[in-house]
XYZ file of C-alpha atoms in Angstrom:
99
model
C 223.962 179.322 98.953
C 225.143 182.935 99.426
C 222.684 185.724 100.041
C 221.606 187.460 96.859
C 222.643 191.070 96.673
C 219.703 193.457 96.378
C 218.843 194.949 93.022
C 219.962 198.477 92.263
C 217.063 200.897 92.041
C 217.102 204.123 90.044
C 215.300 207.094 91.544
C 214.939 209.843 88.950
C 213.919 213.249 90.293
C 214.070 215.451 87.235
C 217.459 217.164 87.182
C 218.833 214.937 89.930
C 218.637 211.299 90.863
C 220.298 208.439 92.613
C 221.048 204.769 92.320
C 220.363 202.924 95.556
C 220.891 199.483 97.059
C 218.616 198.775 100.012
C 219.935 196.393 102.597
C 218.775 194.821 105.836
C 217.578 197.106 108.585
C 216.990 200.036 106.241
C 220.642 200.450 105.251
C 221.101 202.191 101.895
C 224.155 202.399 99.672
C 223.692 205.249 97.218
C 225.301 207.120 94.377
C 223.791 210.495 93.542
C 223.968 212.313 90.233
C 222.968 215.556 88.566
C 221.907 215.800 84.927
C 223.582 218.423 82.754
C 221.383 218.911 79.719
C 220.264 215.815 77.850
C 223.615 214.137 77.290
C 225.701 214.359 80.456
C 225.468 213.396 84.103
C 227.714 214.289 87.014
C 228.269 211.591 89.631
C 228.558 213.760 92.705
C 228.483 211.420 95.688
C 228.784 207.744 96.590
C 228.024 206.517 100.093
C 228.287 202.919 101.245
C 227.354 202.165 104.882
C 229.107 199.507 106.928
C 226.295 197.010 106.223
C 227.519 196.861 102.601
C 231.282 196.958 103.170
C 233.264 194.307 101.321
C 230.445 193.489 98.909
C 231.514 195.716 96.029
C 228.386 197.849 96.455
C 230.065 201.105 95.409
C 231.508 199.515 92.292
C 228.113 197.995 91.444
C 226.494 201.423 91.666
C 229.059 203.064 89.382
C 228.905 200.133 86.946
C 225.120 200.490 86.676
C 225.472 204.227 85.945
C 228.030 203.432 83.227
C 225.722 200.828 81.657
C 222.761 203.203 81.717
C 224.789 206.101 80.308
C 226.139 203.918 77.529
C 222.645 202.706 76.610
C 221.330 206.295 76.545
C 224.310 207.788 74.684
C 225.279 209.959 77.679
C 228.646 210.987 79.090
C 229.622 210.902 82.766
C 231.622 213.481 84.710
C 232.815 211.627 87.846
C 233.272 214.432 90.400
C 232.866 211.972 93.261
C 236.395 210.805 94.279
C 235.286 207.167 94.514
C 233.658 207.184 91.074
C 236.659 209.004 89.619
C 238.984 206.324 91.018
C 236.811 203.587 89.505
C 236.967 205.269 86.081
C 240.775 205.287 86.322
C 240.712 201.531 87.041
C 238.290 200.654 84.233
C 239.665 201.671 80.849
C 236.684 199.952 79.197
C 234.490 202.794 80.497
C 236.382 205.451 78.522
C 233.566 205.676 75.947
C 231.221 207.229 78.541
C 233.803 209.401 80.322
C 233.436 213.124 79.580
C 236.917 214.452 78.757
């Protein structure tokens, strides 16, 4: 049976926050964001350490942000190059992409 991937945690710090996956040995994959008003967030950085490589951790983090934004009626501005690339690959996320 394969190891279960850790759950994504949301850390909300007022105007900023991050989604994080905690791995073995204290490794953390994270995607940070900044809130712009009540209806938009900017994804500004995604970092995935070697401990998470090949597990789709970065994609999982962006997917969670998309799901949360959709549920809250928010739009996402993907300034992070990785997140921006994922938005280009996932046309089904267009409803949360800030144009």
